[in-house]
C-alpha cells in the first residue's frame, strides 16, 4: 500500500464527473487500499478517487472516531444514493482537498446507498449521523461537487482565495 498525494482545491480534476468502475479489478482494489491508507494518514474520515486525480466512482470512509474503537474501513465502488430522509442534519464539514477550512452543511439525516464492494458483491446499507453526511459528501466528489458549493458565495470565494495562496506557498516549498 502507498500514500498518494491529495489534490488541493481549486483544481479542474476536482470538478469533473467521475466515470463508473467497470468491474473490481486488482488494480481497483489496490487503488482502494491506497486511498484508505492515504485517508488514515491525513487523517480524515473519507476520501474520493477524484481527490487523487483519478476520475473513477470509488470512495472510501471510516467514521469511527472513538478512541480505542475498532476501525471500520469501507470501500464503495459506484455508490448510489437510493433514498434520502426528509429529516435534515447539519454538520460542520471539512475536506482533505480544502485543508483547515470548515463550514456547516445541511443534508438528509439518513440515506440508503447501494454499491459494489472490494469482492465485487452488490451491497446496500442505511447510513445515519456522521456516516450519512460523510457518504453524501464523498458521493458529491464523484459529481465534481465540493462542500463549499453549499456555502454562501462570499464564504466560498474567501476559502478559494486561501487555498490558492496555500498552493502558491507549497509550490515555492
Ligand atoms: Ni471532501
PDB file of C-alpha atoms and ligand atoms in Angstrom:
ATOM      1  CA  UNK A   1       0.000   0.000   0.000  1.00  0.00           C
ATOM      2  CA  UNK A   2       1.154   3.526  -0.531  1.00  0.00           C
ATOM      3  CA  UNK A   3       0.158   7.038   0.416  1.00  0.00           C
ATOM      4  CA  UNK A   4      -0.695   9.175  -2.607  1.00  0.00           C
ATOM      5  CA  UNK A   5      -0.786  12.984  -2.865  1.00  0.00           C
ATOM      6  CA  UNK A   6      -4.208  14.623  -2.402  1.00  0.00           C
ATOM      7  CA  UNK A   7      -5.249  17.357  -4.851  1.00  0.00           C
ATOM      8  CA  UNK A   8      -5.971  20.757  -3.323  1.00  0.00           C
ATOM      9  CA  UNK A   9      -8.897  22.947  -4.439  1.00  0.00           C
ATOM     10  CA  UNK A  10      -9.089  24.720  -6.863  1.00  0.00           C
ATOM     11  CA  UNK A  11      -8.209  22.038  -9.408  1.00  0.00           C
ATOM     12  CA  UNK A  12     -10.175  21.203 -12.579  1.00  0.00           C
ATOM     13  CA  UNK A  13      -9.850  17.476 -11.759  1.00  0.00           C
ATOM     14  CA  UNK A  14     -11.985  18.053  -8.642  1.00  0.00           C
ATOM     15  CA  UNK A  15     -14.796  19.488 -10.798  1.00  0.00           C
ATOM     16  CA  UNK A  16     -15.154  16.531 -13.194  1.00  0.00           C
ATOM     17  CA  UNK A  17     -17.926  13.930 -13.151  1.00  0.00           C
ATOM     18  CA  UNK A  18     -16.173  10.596 -12.475  1.00  0.00           C
ATOM     19  CA  UNK A  19     -16.648   7.509 -14.661  1.00  0.00           C
ATOM     20  CA  UNK A  20     -18.195   4.249 -13.387  1.00  0.00           C
ATOM     21  CA  UNK A  21     -15.819   1.464 -12.327  1.00  0.00           C
ATOM     22  CA  UNK A  22     -16.232  -1.412 -14.793  1.00  0.00           C
ATOM     23  CA  UNK A  23     -15.573  -4.471 -12.630  1.00  0.00           C
ATOM     24  CA  UNK A  24     -13.498  -4.538  -9.452  1.00  0.00           C
ATOM     25  CA  UNK A  25     -10.039  -5.494 -10.755  1.00  0.00           C
ATOM     26  CA  UNK A  26      -6.834  -5.994  -8.748  1.00  0.00           C
ATOM     27  CA  UNK A  27      -5.809  -2.517  -9.892  1.00  0.00           C
ATOM     28  CA  UNK A  28      -9.029  -1.061  -8.473  1.00  0.00           C
ATOM     29  CA  UNK A  29      -8.579  -2.963  -5.182  1.00  0.00           C
ATOM     30  CA  UNK A  30      -5.023  -1.601  -4.930  1.00  0.00           C
ATOM     31  CA  UNK A  31      -6.369   1.904  -5.534  1.00  0.00           C
ATOM     32  CA  UNK A  32      -8.976   1.438  -2.763  1.00  0.00           C
ATOM     33  CA  UNK A  33      -6.292   0.239  -0.340  1.00  0.00           C
ATOM     34  CA  UNK A  34      -4.046   3.181  -1.220  1.00  0.00           C
ATOM     35  CA  UNK A  35      -6.991   5.532  -0.713  1.00  0.00           C
ATOM     36  CA  UNK A  36      -7.692   4.078   2.745  1.00  0.00           C
ATOM     37  CA  UNK A  37      -4.032   4.407   3.716  1.00  0.00           C
ATOM     38  CA  UNK A  38      -3.931   7.977   2.376  1.00  0.00           C
ATOM     39  CA  UNK A  39      -7.148   8.826   4.272  1.00  0.00           C
ATOM     40  CA  UNK A  40      -5.920   7.374   7.610  1.00  0.00           C
ATOM     41  CA  UNK A  41      -2.559   9.103   7.188  1.00  0.00           C
ATOM     42  CA  UNK A  42      -4.104  12.543   6.512  1.00  0.00           C
ATOM     43  CA  UNK A  43      -6.018  11.898   8.860  1.00  0.00           C
ATOM     44  CA  UNK A  44      -9.555  12.027   7.510  1.00  0.00           C
ATOM     45  CA  UNK A  45     -12.834  10.068   7.627  1.00  0.00           C
ATOM     46  CA  UNK A  46     -13.496   9.910   3.880  1.00  0.00           C
ATOM     47  CA  UNK A  47     -11.778  10.206   0.510  1.00  0.00           C
ATOM     48  CA  UNK A  48     -12.942  10.006  -3.109  1.00  0.00           C
ATOM     49  CA  UNK A  49     -10.807   8.841  -6.065  1.00  0.00           C
ATOM     50  CA  UNK A  50     -11.057  12.230  -7.876  1.00  0.00           C
ATOM     51  CA  UNK A  51      -9.170  13.750  -4.919  1.00  0.00           C
ATOM     52  CA  UNK A  52      -6.166  11.708  -6.086  1.00  0.00           C
ATOM     53  CA  UNK A  53      -6.723  12.850  -9.676  1.00  0.00           C
ATOM     54  CA  UNK A  54      -8.400   9.547 -10.628  1.00  0.00           C
ATOM     55  CA  UNK A  55     -11.762  10.111 -12.286  1.00  0.00           C
ATOM     56  CA  UNK A  56     -13.429   6.882 -11.097  1.00  0.00           C
ATOM     57  CA  UNK A  57     -16.531   6.324  -8.989  1.00  0.00           C
ATOM     58  CA  UNK A  58     -14.826   4.996  -5.860  1.00  0.00           C
ATOM     59  CA  UNK A  59     -14.966   6.332  -2.317  1.00  0.00           C
ATOM     60  CA  UNK A  60     -13.524   5.121   0.984  1.00  0.00           C
ATOM     61  CA  UNK A  61     -14.533   6.033   4.513  1.00  0.00           C
ATOM     62  CA  UNK A  62     -14.236   5.197   8.187  1.00  0.00           C
ATOM     63  CA  UNK A  63     -16.260   7.398  10.517  1.00  0.00           C
ATOM     64  CA  UNK A  64     -15.285   5.588  13.740  1.00  0.00           C
ATOM     65  CA  UNK A  65     -13.748   8.329  15.862  1.00  0.00           C
ATOM     66  CA  UNK A  66     -13.904   6.943  19.405  1.00  0.00           C
ATOM     67  CA  UNK A  67     -10.524   6.318  20.971  1.00  0.00           C
ATOM     68  CA  UNK A  68      -9.781   2.582  21.087  1.00  0.00           C
ATOM     69  CA  UNK A  69     -12.765   1.580  18.917  1.00  0.00           C
ATOM     70  CA  UNK A  70     -12.089  -0.943  16.134  1.00  0.00           C
ATOM     71  CA  UNK A  71     -11.608   0.697  12.724  1.00  0.00           C
ATOM     72  CA  UNK A  72     -14.334   0.147  10.144  1.00  0.00           C
ATOM     73  CA  UNK A  73     -12.758   0.771   6.730  1.00  0.00           C
ATOM     74  CA  UNK A  74     -15.214   0.806   3.825  1.00  0.00           C
ATOM     75  CA  UNK A  75     -14.567   0.949   0.073  1.00  0.00           C
ATOM     76  CA  UNK A  76     -17.602   1.696  -2.104  1.00  0.00           C
ATOM     77  CA  UNK A  77     -17.419   1.254  -5.888  1.00  0.00           C
ATOM     78  CA  UNK A  78     -20.138   3.007  -7.925  1.00  0.00           C
ATOM     79  CA  UNK A  79     -22.093   4.205  -4.848  1.00  0.00           C
ATOM     80  CA  UNK A  80     -25.610   5.497  -5.497  1.00  0.00           C
ATOM     81  CA  UNK A  81     -27.976   7.190  -3.034  1.00  0.00           C
ATOM     82  CA  UNK A  82     -31.270   5.288  -3.428  1.00  0.00           C
ATOM     83  CA  UNK A  83     -33.268   7.042  -0.718  1.00  0.00           C
ATOM     84  CA  UNK A  84     -32.837  10.169   1.421  1.00  0.00           C
ATOM     85  CA  UNK A  85     -34.800  11.105   4.543  1.00  0.00           C
ATOM     86  CA  UNK A  86     -36.883  14.281   4.647  1.00  0.00           C
ATOM     87  CA  UNK A  87     -35.303  14.965   8.009  1.00  0.00           C
ATOM     88  CA  UNK A  88     -32.131  17.029   7.671  1.00  0.00           C
ATOM     89  CA  UNK A  89     -28.998  17.218   9.748  1.00  0.00           C
ATOM     90  CA  UNK A  90     -26.303  19.887   9.918  1.00  0.00           C
ATOM     91  CA  UNK A  91     -22.640  19.055  10.381  1.00  0.00           C
ATOM     92  CA  UNK A  92     -19.560  21.221  10.267  1.00  0.00           C
ATOM     93  CA  UNK A  93     -17.808  19.673   7.270  1.00  0.00           C
ATOM     94  CA  UNK A  94     -14.213  19.743   6.152  1.00  0.00           C
ATOM     95  CA  UNK A  95     -12.394  18.165   3.215  1.00  0.00           C
ATOM     96  CA  UNK A  96      -8.878  16.837   2.675  1.00  0.00           C
ATOM     97  CA  UNK A  97      -8.781  18.853  -0.573  1.00  0.00           C
ATOM     98  CA  UNK A  98      -9.619  22.042   1.360  1.00  0.00           C
ATOM     99  CA  UNK A  99      -7.341  21.752   4.410  1.00  0.00           C
ATOM    100  CA  UNK A 100      -8.248  23.515   7.656  1.00  0.00           C
ATOM    101  CA  UNK A 101     -11.423  25.130   6.302  1.00  0.00           C
ATOM    102  CA  UNK A 102     -14.823  24.178   7.702  1.00  0.00           C
ATOM    103  CA  UNK A 103     -18.432  25.067   7.057  1.00  0.00           C
ATOM    104  CA  UNK A 104     -21.882  23.985   8.171  1.00  0.00           C
ATOM    105  CA  UNK A 105     -23.738  21.969   5.543  1.00  0.00           C
ATOM    106  CA  UNK A 106     -27.329  20.732   5.810  1.00  0.00           C
ATOM    107  CA  UNK A 107     -28.017  17.319   4.261  1.00  0.00           C
ATOM    108  CA  UNK A 108     -30.557  14.486   4.634  1.00  0.00           C
ATOM    109  CA  UNK A 109     -30.075  12.905   8.070  1.00  0.00           C
ATOM    110  CA  UNK A 110     -30.349   9.351   6.696  1.00  0.00           C
ATOM    111  CA  UNK A 111     -29.629   7.825   3.298  1.00  0.00           C
ATOM    112  CA  UNK A 112     -29.805   4.363   1.771  1.00  0.00           C
ATOM    113  CA  UNK A 113     -26.878   3.662  -0.549  1.00  0.00           C
ATOM    114  CA  UNK A 114     -26.110   0.809  -2.936  1.00  0.00           C
ATOM    115  CA  UNK A 115     -22.582  -0.009  -4.095  1.00  0.00           C
ATOM    116  CA  UNK A 116     -20.198  -2.769  -5.175  1.00  0.00           C
ATOM    117  CA  UNK A 117     -17.650  -3.886  -2.569  1.00  0.00           C
ATOM    118  CA  UNK A 118     -13.986  -4.993  -2.862  1.00  0.00           C
ATOM    119  CA  UNK A 119     -15.086  -8.548  -3.696  1.00  0.00           C
ATOM    120  CA  UNK A 120     -17.463  -7.437  -6.426  1.00  0.00           C
ATOM    121  CA  UNK A 121     -20.558  -8.090  -4.282  1.00  0.00           C
ATOM    122  CA  UNK A 122     -23.606  -5.809  -4.535  1.00  0.00           C
ATOM    123  CA  UNK A 123     -24.302  -4.132  -1.190  1.00  0.00           C
ATOM    124  CA  UNK A 124     -26.968  -1.911   0.310  1.00  0.00           C
ATOM    125  CA  UNK A 125     -26.969  -0.110   3.658  1.00  0.00           C
ATOM    126  CA  UNK A 126     -28.667   2.699   5.506  1.00  0.00           C
ATOM    127  CA  UNK A 127     -26.360   5.349   6.921  1.00  0.00           C
ATOM    128  CA  UNK A 128     -27.140   7.867   9.646  1.00  0.00           C
ATOM    129  CA  UNK A 129     -25.396  10.553  11.719  1.00  0.00           C
ATOM    130  CA  UNK A 130     -21.804  11.280  10.663  1.00  0.00           C
ATOM    131  CA  UNK A 131     -21.754   8.285   8.276  1.00  0.00           C
ATOM    132  CA  UNK A 132     -24.710   9.756   6.341  1.00  0.00           C
ATOM    133  CA  UNK A 133     -23.010  13.133   5.985  1.00  0.00           C
ATOM    134  CA  UNK A 134     -19.699  11.524   5.021  1.00  0.00           C
ATOM    135  CA  UNK A 135     -21.124   9.211   2.348  1.00  0.00           C
ATOM    136  CA  UNK A 136     -23.070  12.101   0.764  1.00  0.00           C
ATOM    137  CA  UNK A 137     -20.012  14.374   0.868  1.00  0.00           C
ATOM    138  CA  UNK A 138     -17.883  11.688  -0.834  1.00  0.00           C
ATOM    139  CA  UNK A 139     -20.504  10.860  -3.488  1.00  0.00           C
ATOM    140  CA  UNK A 140     -20.667  14.610  -4.229  1.00  0.00           C
ATOM    141  CA  UNK A 141     -16.948  14.426  -5.114  1.00  0.00           C
ATOM    142  CA  UNK A 142     -17.861  11.916  -7.870  1.00  0.00           C
ATOM    143  CA  UNK A 143     -20.138  14.608  -9.347  1.00  0.00           C
ATOM    144  CA  UNK A 144     -17.407  17.259  -9.161  1.00  0.00           C
ATOM    145  CA  UNK A 145     -19.104  18.910  -6.199  1.00  0.00           C
ATOM    146  CA  UNK A 146     -17.397  20.180  -3.050  1.00  0.00           C
ATOM    147  CA  UNK A 147     -18.902  21.046   0.355  1.00  0.00           C
ATOM    148  CA  UNK A 148     -18.029  24.710  -0.194  1.00  0.00           C
ATOM    149  CA  UNK A 149     -20.521  24.718  -3.094  1.00  0.00           C
ATOM    150  CA  UNK A 150     -23.221  24.664  -0.364  1.00  0.00           C
ATOM    151  CA  UNK A 151     -21.821  27.760   1.378  1.00  0.00           C
ATOM    152  CA  UNK A 152     -22.651  31.370   0.655  1.00  0.00           C
ATOM    153  CA  UNK A 153     -20.708  32.729  -2.378  1.00  0.00           C
ATOM    154  CA  UNK A 154     -18.642  35.178  -0.311  1.00  0.00           C
ATOM    155  CA  UNK A 155     -17.523  32.474   2.111  1.00  0.00           C
ATOM    156  CA  UNK A 156     -16.743  30.150  -0.796  1.00  0.00           C
ATOM    157  CA  UNK A 157     -14.656  32.817  -2.532  1.00  0.00           C
ATOM    158  CA  UNK A 158     -12.758  33.556   0.672  1.00  0.00           C
ATOM    159  CA  UNK A 159     -11.902  29.871   1.137  1.00  0.00           C
ATOM    160  CA  UNK A 160     -10.858  29.557  -2.529  1.00  0.00           C
ATOM    161  CA  UNK A 161      -8.523  32.562  -2.175  1.00  0.00           C
ATOM    162  CA  UNK A 162      -6.948  30.977   0.915  1.00  0.00           C
ATOM    163  CA  UNK A 163      -6.445  27.696  -0.965  1.00  0.00           C
ATOM    164  CA  UNK A 164      -4.820  29.468  -3.931  1.00  0.00           C
ATOM    165  CA  UNK A 165      -2.423  31.128  -1.500  1.00  0.00           C
ATOM    166  CA  UNK A 166      -1.708  27.778   0.192  1.00  0.00           C
ATOM    167  CA  UNK A 167      -0.947  26.195  -3.195  1.00  0.00           C
ATOM    168  CA  UNK A 168       1.441  29.055  -4.121  1.00  0.00           C
ATOM    169  CA  UNK A 169       3.230  28.618  -0.792  1.00  0.00           C
ATOM    170  CA  UNK A 170       3.504  24.842  -1.256  1.00  0.00           C
ATOM    171  CA  UNK A 171       4.766  25.271  -4.842  1.00  0.00           C
ATOM    172  CA  UNK A 172       7.541  27.553  -3.588  1.00  0.00           C
ATOM    173  CA  UNK A 173       8.362  24.881  -0.982  1.00  0.00           C
TER     174      UNK A 173
HETATM  175 NI1  LIG B   1     -14.035  16.027   0.599  1.00  0.00          NI
END
